[in-house]
Short mmCIF file of C-alpha atoms and ligand atoms in Angstrom, two decimals:
data_model
loop_
_atom_site.label_atom_id
_atom_site.label_comp_id
_atom_site.label_asym_id
_atom_site.label_seq_id
_atom_site.Cartn_x
_atom_site.Cartn_y
_atom_site.Cartn_z
CA MET A 1 59.66 150.49 146.88
CA ASN A 2 57.99 147.31 145.66
CA ILE A 3 59.90 146.40 142.49
CA GLY A 4 59.28 143.64 139.94
CA ILE A 5 62.29 142.33 137.99
CA VAL A 6 61.87 140.09 134.95
CA CYS A 7 64.89 138.17 133.69
CA TYR A 8 66.31 135.01 132.19
CA PRO A 9 67.56 132.58 134.82
CA SER A 10 70.27 130.87 132.84
CA TYR A 11 74.00 131.41 132.52
CA GLY A 12 74.31 134.76 130.80
CA GLY A 13 75.18 138.30 131.69
CA SER A 14 71.64 139.70 131.64
CA GLY A 15 70.39 137.22 134.26
CA VAL A 16 73.48 137.83 136.38
CA VAL A 17 73.02 141.62 136.32
CA ALA A 18 69.28 141.35 137.06
CA SER A 19 69.88 138.94 139.98
CA GLU A 20 72.69 141.04 141.46
CA LEU A 21 70.53 144.14 141.16
CA ALA A 22 67.67 142.32 142.92
CA ARG A 23 70.01 141.32 145.78
CA GLN A 24 71.41 144.82 146.15
CA LEU A 25 67.97 146.45 146.09
CA GLY A 26 66.72 143.91 148.65
CA ARG A 27 69.63 144.77 150.94
CA ARG A 28 68.64 148.43 150.67
CA GLY A 29 65.21 147.54 152.06
CA HIS A 30 63.19 147.40 148.84
CA ARG A 31 60.89 144.44 148.33
CA VAL A 32 61.96 142.85 145.07
CA HIS A 33 59.86 140.33 143.14
CA VAL A 34 61.77 138.35 140.53
CA PHE A 35 59.94 136.68 137.61
CA SER A 36 61.49 133.92 135.54
CA TYR A 37 60.85 130.36 134.41
CA GLU A 38 63.26 129.02 137.03
CA THR A 39 65.30 130.39 139.92
CA PRO A 40 68.17 132.47 138.50
CA PHE A 41 71.40 130.71 139.49
CA ARG A 42 72.76 133.80 141.24
CA LEU A 43 69.65 133.82 143.47
CA ALA A 44 70.11 130.25 144.64
CA HIS A 45 70.81 131.46 148.21
CA PHE A 46 68.12 132.94 150.39
CA GLU A 47 67.96 136.74 150.41
CA ALA A 48 65.56 138.60 152.68
CA ASN A 49 63.34 140.97 150.67
CA VAL A 50 63.86 139.07 147.39
CA PHE A 51 60.89 136.93 146.33
CA PHE A 52 60.88 134.57 143.38
CA HIS A 53 57.84 133.94 141.17
CA GLU A 54 58.11 131.01 138.82
CA VAL A 55 56.39 131.53 135.50
CA GLU A 56 54.94 128.32 134.15
CA ALA A 57 53.65 128.35 130.60
CA PRO A 58 50.77 125.87 130.32
CA ASP A 59 51.29 122.82 128.19
CA TYR A 60 48.16 121.93 126.28
CA PRO A 61 47.94 119.49 123.35
CA LEU A 62 46.79 122.31 121.07
CA PHE A 63 49.96 124.31 121.68
CA ARG A 64 53.03 123.59 119.68
CA PHE A 65 54.79 126.30 121.73
CA PRO A 66 53.71 127.05 125.32
CA PRO A 67 52.60 130.75 125.48
CA TYR A 68 55.33 132.03 127.83
CA LEU A 69 54.68 135.71 127.13
CA LEU A 70 51.03 135.40 128.23
CA ALA A 71 51.97 133.36 131.30
CA LEU A 72 54.53 136.01 132.27
CA ALA A 73 52.07 138.90 131.77
CA ALA A 74 49.45 137.07 133.84
CA LYS A 75 51.97 136.40 136.64
CA ILE A 76 53.05 140.05 136.70
CA VAL A 77 49.40 141.15 137.00
CA GLU A 78 48.77 138.67 139.83
CA VAL A 79 51.85 139.72 141.82
CA ALA A 80 51.36 143.43 141.09
CA ARG A 81 47.99 143.21 142.86
CA GLU A 82 49.18 141.02 145.71
CA ALA A 83 52.45 142.79 146.42
CA ASP A 84 51.45 146.28 145.32
CA LEU A 85 54.22 146.50 142.72
CA GLN A 86 55.15 150.07 141.82
CA VAL A 87 57.47 149.47 138.89
CA ILE A 88 58.40 146.57 136.63
CA HIS A 89 61.97 146.31 135.37
CA ALA A 90 62.39 144.07 132.31
CA HIS A 91 65.92 142.80 131.68
CA TYR A 92 66.44 141.69 128.08
CA ALA A 93 63.84 143.20 125.83
CA VAL A 94 62.57 140.05 124.10
CA PRO A 95 59.93 139.07 125.14
CA HIS A 96 60.04 140.57 128.65
CA THR A 97 59.22 144.15 127.65
CA ALA A 98 56.19 143.10 125.61
CA ALA A 99 54.91 141.00 128.53
CA ALA A 100 55.43 143.89 130.96
CA TYR A 101 53.60 146.24 128.57
CA LEU A 102 50.68 143.83 128.35
CA ALA A 103 50.52 143.57 132.18
CA LYS A 104 50.64 147.35 132.47
CA GLN A 105 47.72 147.72 130.05
CA MET A 106 45.71 145.02 131.84
CA LEU A 107 46.12 146.91 135.12
CA ALA A 108 45.56 150.37 133.63
CA GLY A 109 42.04 150.79 135.08
CA GLU A 110 43.11 150.06 138.66
CA ARG A 111 46.78 151.02 139.15
CA ARG A 112 49.79 152.47 137.40
CA LEU A 113 52.63 150.06 136.66
CA PRO A 114 55.45 151.86 134.83
CA VAL A 115 57.87 149.71 132.83
CA LEU A 116 61.64 150.16 132.73
CA THR A 117 63.52 148.14 130.12
CA THR A 118 67.23 147.36 130.32
CA MET A 119 68.69 146.25 127.01
CA HIS A 120 71.61 143.88 127.35
CA GLY A 121 72.91 143.30 123.85
CA THR A 122 71.80 140.28 121.90
CA ASP A 123 68.17 141.19 122.63
CA ILE A 124 68.80 144.18 120.35
CA THR A 125 71.68 143.23 118.08
CA LEU A 126 70.55 139.69 117.23
CA VAL A 127 67.03 138.80 118.32
CA GLY A 128 65.17 142.10 118.43
CA SER A 129 66.55 143.32 115.12
CA ASP A 130 65.56 140.09 113.37
CA PRO A 131 62.94 141.22 110.81
CA GLN A 132 60.35 138.96 112.45
CA PHE A 133 60.71 140.70 115.84
CA TYR A 134 61.75 144.17 114.74
CA GLU A 135 58.35 145.88 114.94
CA VAL A 136 57.31 144.32 118.25
CA THR A 137 60.68 145.17 119.81
CA ARG A 138 60.56 148.74 118.51
CA PHE A 139 56.98 149.13 119.76
CA SER A 140 57.70 147.79 123.23
CA LEU A 141 60.86 149.89 123.64
CA GLU A 142 58.99 153.05 122.64
CA ALA A 143 56.11 152.13 124.96
CA SER A 144 58.44 151.65 127.95
CA ASP A 145 58.43 154.45 130.52
CA GLY A 146 62.20 154.28 130.62
CA VAL A 147 64.91 152.44 128.68
CA THR A 148 68.50 151.83 129.70
CA ALA A 149 71.45 150.31 127.89
CA VAL A 150 74.49 148.74 129.51
CA SER A 151 76.92 150.75 127.36
CA ARG A 152 77.04 153.88 125.23
CA SER A 153 77.73 151.72 122.21
CA LEU A 154 74.52 149.71 122.77
CA ALA A 155 72.49 152.88 123.48
CA GLU A 156 73.59 154.41 120.17
CA GLU A 157 73.19 151.23 118.16
CA SER A 158 69.69 150.56 119.48
CA ALA A 159 68.59 154.19 118.97
CA GLU A 160 69.72 153.97 115.36
CA THR A 161 68.48 150.44 114.63
CA PHE A 162 65.03 151.08 116.11
CA ARG A 163 64.77 154.78 115.23
CA LEU A 164 64.00 155.47 118.90
CA SER A 165 62.54 158.85 119.76
CA ARG A 166 64.89 159.18 122.80
CA LEU A 167 68.40 157.94 123.45
CA PRO A 168 68.38 155.16 126.09
CA ARG A 169 70.05 156.12 129.35
CA VAL A 170 73.41 154.44 129.85
CA ILE A 171 73.66 152.58 133.15
CA PRO A 172 76.68 150.30 132.93
CA ASN A 173 76.96 146.89 134.52
CA PHE A 174 78.60 146.60 137.91
CA VAL A 175 80.66 144.11 139.86
CA ASP A 176 80.66 143.13 143.51
CA ALA A 177 84.33 143.84 144.22
CA ASP A 178 84.18 142.01 147.58
CA GLU A 179 83.19 138.79 145.89
CA TYR A 180 85.26 139.30 142.72
CA ARG A 181 88.70 139.93 144.17
CA PRO A 182 92.20 138.55 143.82
CA ARG A 183 92.64 135.37 145.89
CA LYS A 184 95.88 133.47 146.13
CA ASN A 185 95.26 129.75 145.85
CA PRO A 186 98.55 128.05 144.90
CA SER A 187 97.24 124.53 145.47
CA LEU A 188 94.27 125.07 143.14
CA ARG A 189 96.52 126.74 140.59
CA GLY A 190 98.81 123.73 140.91
CA CYS A 191 95.95 121.48 139.77
CA PHE A 192 95.99 123.18 136.37
CA SER A 193 99.56 124.29 135.77
CA ARG A 194 103.19 123.56 136.62
CA PRO A 195 105.44 126.12 138.31
CA GLY A 196 106.50 128.83 135.86
CA GLU A 197 103.55 128.29 133.53
CA LYS A 198 100.99 131.01 132.88
CA ILE A 199 97.23 130.44 132.87
CA LEU A 200 94.96 131.98 130.23
CA LEU A 201 91.21 131.88 130.82
CA HIS A 202 88.02 132.20 128.79
CA ILE A 203 84.48 132.02 130.16
CA SER A 204 81.38 132.20 127.99
CA ASN A 205 78.27 130.45 126.77
CA MET A 206 80.34 129.38 123.73
CA ARG A 207 77.94 130.72 121.14
CA PRO A 208 79.27 131.75 117.70
CA VAL A 209 79.38 135.42 118.79
CA LYS A 210 82.08 134.51 121.34
CA ARG A 211 84.51 133.19 118.66
CA VAL A 212 85.82 130.43 120.94
CA GLU A 213 88.01 129.06 118.15
CA ASP A 214 89.86 132.39 118.18
CA VAL A 215 90.55 131.76 121.87
CA ILE A 216 92.28 128.50 120.91
CA ARG A 217 94.17 130.19 118.05
CA ILE A 218 95.41 132.98 120.33
CA PHE A 219 96.47 130.45 122.94
CA ALA A 220 98.34 128.36 120.34
CA ARG A 221 100.44 131.40 119.40
CA VAL A 222 101.05 132.43 123.02
CA HIS A 223 102.08 128.96 124.04
CA GLU A 224 104.77 128.88 121.31
CA GLN A 225 106.58 131.63 123.23
CA VAL A 226 105.35 131.45 126.82
CA PRO A 227 104.81 128.08 128.56
CA SER A 228 101.13 128.24 129.44
CA ARG A 229 97.79 126.53 129.90
CA LEU A 230 94.30 127.48 128.78
CA LEU A 231 91.19 127.05 130.93
CA LEU A 232 87.73 127.41 129.41
CA ALA A 233 84.61 127.53 131.56
CA GLY A 234 81.05 127.42 130.25
CA ASP A 235 79.38 125.38 127.59
CA GLY A 236 77.54 125.94 124.36
CA PRO A 237 77.23 125.03 120.70
CA ASP A 238 80.85 125.88 119.78
CA ARG A 239 82.56 123.92 122.54
CA LEU A 240 83.05 120.86 120.38
CA ALA A 241 84.59 122.77 117.47
CA ALA A 242 86.96 124.51 119.90
CA ALA A 243 87.97 121.18 121.48
CA HIS A 244 88.50 119.73 118.01
CA LEU A 245 90.70 122.66 116.99
CA ALA A 246 92.77 122.30 120.17
CA GLU A 247 93.29 118.63 119.33
CA THR A 248 94.20 119.37 115.71
CA LEU A 249 96.82 121.85 116.93
CA GLY A 250 98.20 119.23 119.34
CA LEU A 251 97.16 121.26 122.39
CA GLN A 252 94.73 118.87 124.05
CA GLU A 253 97.07 118.38 127.03
CA ARG A 254 97.33 122.12 127.56
CA VAL A 255 93.68 123.05 127.17
CA CYS A 256 91.18 122.22 129.89
CA PHE A 257 87.41 122.56 129.47
CA LEU A 258 85.87 123.00 132.92
CA GLY A 259 82.24 122.87 131.78
CA ARG A 260 79.51 125.02 133.29
CA GLN A 261 80.57 126.57 136.57
CA ASP A 262 78.42 128.38 139.10
CA ASN A 263 81.18 129.89 141.16
CA VAL A 264 83.31 131.73 138.64
CA ALA A 265 84.55 134.20 141.29
CA GLU A 266 86.90 131.40 142.42
CA ILE A 267 88.11 130.66 138.89
CA PHE A 268 89.10 134.15 137.69
CA PRO A 269 91.89 134.63 140.25
CA LEU A 270 93.61 131.46 138.98
CA ALA A 271 94.32 133.21 135.69
CA ASP A 272 97.07 135.52 134.50
CA LEU A 273 95.11 136.73 131.47
CA PHE A 274 91.50 136.67 130.35
CA LEU A 275 90.63 136.29 126.64
CA LEU A 276 87.44 137.68 125.11
CA PRO A 277 87.77 137.92 121.31
CA SER A 278 83.98 138.23 120.67
CA ALA A 279 82.49 139.33 117.37
CA LYS A 280 80.13 141.56 119.32
CA GLU A 281 79.78 142.40 123.00
CA SER A 282 77.51 145.12 124.32
CA PHE A 283 79.49 145.31 127.56
CA GLY A 284 81.40 142.13 128.42
CA LEU A 285 80.51 141.53 132.07
CA VAL A 286 83.04 138.66 132.27
CA ALA A 287 85.81 141.09 131.30
CA LEU A 288 84.80 143.33 134.19
CA GLU A 289 84.69 140.38 136.59
CA ALA A 290 88.19 139.35 135.46
CA MET A 291 89.47 142.90 135.97
CA ALA A 292 88.00 143.01 139.48
CA CYS A 293 90.02 139.86 140.23
CA GLN A 294 93.13 141.70 139.03
CA VAL A 295 93.31 139.82 135.74
CA PRO A 296 94.08 141.95 132.63
CA VAL A 297 91.95 141.26 129.55
CA ILE A 298 92.85 140.77 125.89
CA ALA A 299 89.70 141.36 123.86
CA SER A 300 88.32 142.49 120.53
CA ASP A 301 87.47 146.16 120.17
CA ALA A 302 83.82 145.32 119.46
CA GLY A 303 80.73 147.09 120.82
CA GLY A 304 81.03 148.26 124.41
CA LEU A 305 84.33 146.49 125.22
CA PRO A 306 86.40 149.69 124.80
CA GLU A 307 84.17 151.29 127.45
CA VAL A 308 85.20 148.58 129.91
CA ILE A 309 88.82 147.84 128.95
CA GLU A 310 91.21 150.76 128.62
CA GLN A 311 93.71 150.10 125.86
CA GLY A 312 97.19 149.59 127.31
CA VAL A 313 96.00 150.35 130.85
CA THR A 314 93.78 147.47 131.98
CA GLY A 315 94.25 145.22 128.97
CA TYR A 316 94.55 145.29 125.20
CA LEU A 317 92.05 145.51 122.36
CA ALA A 318 92.46 144.44 118.74
CA PRO A 319 90.11 144.16 115.74
CA VAL A 320 87.72 141.20 115.69
CA GLY A 321 89.48 138.12 114.30
CA ASP A 322 92.98 139.59 114.59
CA VAL A 323 94.36 136.70 116.63
CA GLU A 324 97.96 137.60 115.70
CA THR A 325 97.76 140.99 117.38
CA MET A 326 95.89 139.63 120.39
CA ALA A 327 98.54 136.92 120.83
CA ARG A 328 101.33 139.49 120.43
CA TYR A 329 99.83 141.64 123.17
CA ALA A 330 99.47 138.60 125.42
CA VAL A 331 103.07 137.49 124.91
CA ARG A 332 104.38 141.01 125.49
CA LEU A 333 102.46 141.36 128.73
CA LEU A 334 103.24 137.90 130.08
CA SER A 335 106.94 138.44 129.39
CA ASP A 336 107.26 141.72 131.27
CA GLU A 337 106.74 141.25 134.99
CA GLN A 338 106.69 144.94 135.84
CA ALA A 339 104.28 145.95 133.11
CA TYR A 340 102.09 142.97 134.02
CA ALA A 341 101.93 143.89 137.72
CA ALA A 342 100.99 147.49 136.87
CA MET A 343 98.25 146.42 134.46
CA ALA A 344 96.81 143.86 136.88
CA ARG A 345 96.62 146.53 139.60
CA GLN A 346 95.07 149.07 137.23
CA ALA A 347 92.49 146.50 136.10
CA ARG A 348 91.25 146.05 139.66
CA GLU A 349 91.34 149.80 140.33
CA ARG A 350 89.25 150.59 137.27
CA ALA A 351 86.72 147.87 138.12
CA VAL A 352 86.35 149.16 141.66
CA GLN A 353 86.28 152.86 140.82
CA ARG A 354 84.29 153.00 137.59
CA PHE A 355 81.97 149.99 138.00
CA HIS A 356 81.36 149.84 141.72
CA THR A 357 78.00 148.43 142.76
CA ASP A 358 76.77 151.36 144.87
CA PRO A 359 76.63 154.28 142.39
CA ILE A 360 75.19 152.02 139.70
CA VAL A 361 72.42 150.69 141.95
CA ASP A 362 71.84 154.35 142.94
CA ALA A 363 71.36 155.16 139.24
CA TYR A 364 68.68 152.47 138.85
CA GLU A 365 66.97 153.57 142.05
CA ALA A 366 66.95 157.17 140.83
CA TYR A 367 65.48 156.11 137.48
CA TYR A 368 62.68 154.16 139.22
CA GLY A 369 61.93 157.31 141.22
CA GLU A 370 61.86 159.46 138.08
CA ILE A 371 59.47 157.25 136.16
CA LEU A 372 57.25 156.85 139.22
CA ASN A 373 56.98 160.61 139.49
CA THR A 374 56.31 161.18 135.79
CA PRO A 375 52.56 161.06 135.14
O1 GMT B 401 76.74 137.24 125.83
C1 GMT B 401 75.75 136.54 125.83
O2 GMT B 401 75.54 135.71 124.94
C2 GMT B 401 74.76 136.61 126.96
C3 GMT B 401 74.11 137.95 126.97
C4 GMT B 401 72.91 137.94 127.89
O3 GMT B 401 71.92 138.42 127.47
O4 GMT B 401 72.95 137.48 129.01
O5 GMT B 401 75.05 138.93 127.39
C5 GMT B 401 74.77 140.26 127.07
O6 GMT B 401 74.47 140.94 128.28
C6 GMT B 401 75.55 141.05 129.20
C7 GMT B 401 75.05 141.75 130.46
O7 GMT B 401 74.65 143.04 130.21
C8 GMT B 401 76.73 141.78 128.57
O8 GMT B 401 77.80 141.86 129.47
C9 GMT B 401 77.17 141.02 127.31
O9 GMT B 401 78.20 141.76 126.68
C10 GMT B 401 75.99 140.87 126.36
N1 GMT B 401 76.38 140.00 125.24
C11 GMT B 401 76.50 140.44 123.98
O10 GMT B 401 76.30 141.59 123.65
C12 GMT B 401 76.93 139.42 122.99
#
């Protein structure tokens, strides 16, 4: 098939999933055309069958805001003709689905270009449901030939919020278990901790929804009972407040901010526990990546996280903001070697069995086939 994939290039789960899907589809022999305003960071290496199309919104003195949606629609039309695209897959509804719809309409007289939308979370829960964008998001979701959500929780929430006429199909995120795997690296671990100390890890874009200050609060409680260190990777608007809180609590020596990191697959295995106390999380791809590296997760029970993390089996869940309970779970687990080993093993097993790349890429492929064959 000739497949178009539209995504954001930056550090964020939706761009990661779209890029990984593009790579996997390319390896299966499909010709995949990726559209974004810069090369997605997970597509930095050459992949046969994966082609990148940079979308450049024109800058003209009249424009206060460059018209990205129009530039994207125009680029899709151009490539659809050149590369004979058969389907366009928009990751993150706003504004990608509207641009894909516009391209489809522009091509209507000459070719069919069905649109599949994958909703990732904040496109629905934050941006799309904003009153300003509500109608356009609802319209473009209803006009899509197919809609998927990365968790049951997101499918149900979006169906209710947007009064959708059909329930989106749930196709969960996946992880490349060959790349995300446990790796022993004592010398690297030694750079961040002393012998006998545990390492807790958090990775995010540090936006308010991630509750990074809760990460620091959980760590402060854990460290009172278990000698440990906290690593944080990623950057965003709440990094400074988190660093300030760590300093106020006298933890600056124990907390290390690594900044933005491209190769997180090498960072996860350094950790004993992963913390994800988000206010909302449609899926929590980082939690899955941690699990694949055999790292149990302590998270909030928000959104789709309970679909990824099994309570008491691959990690622990607690209500949003309940840092006491999250810390208690962490201390209990880090203090019981046997229970820890079992949970770490189960975390990897669940990641490999339930979220393996192959069946999930199969599900997308099958959906492309279905919408192509529906007149
Ligand atoms: O979490 C973010 O702020 C980034 C966001 C994105 O759009 O990249 O992540 C969303 O999509 C990911 C991939 O499907 C999910 O794993 C994240 O849970 C989801 N984030 C939220 O729902 C807050």
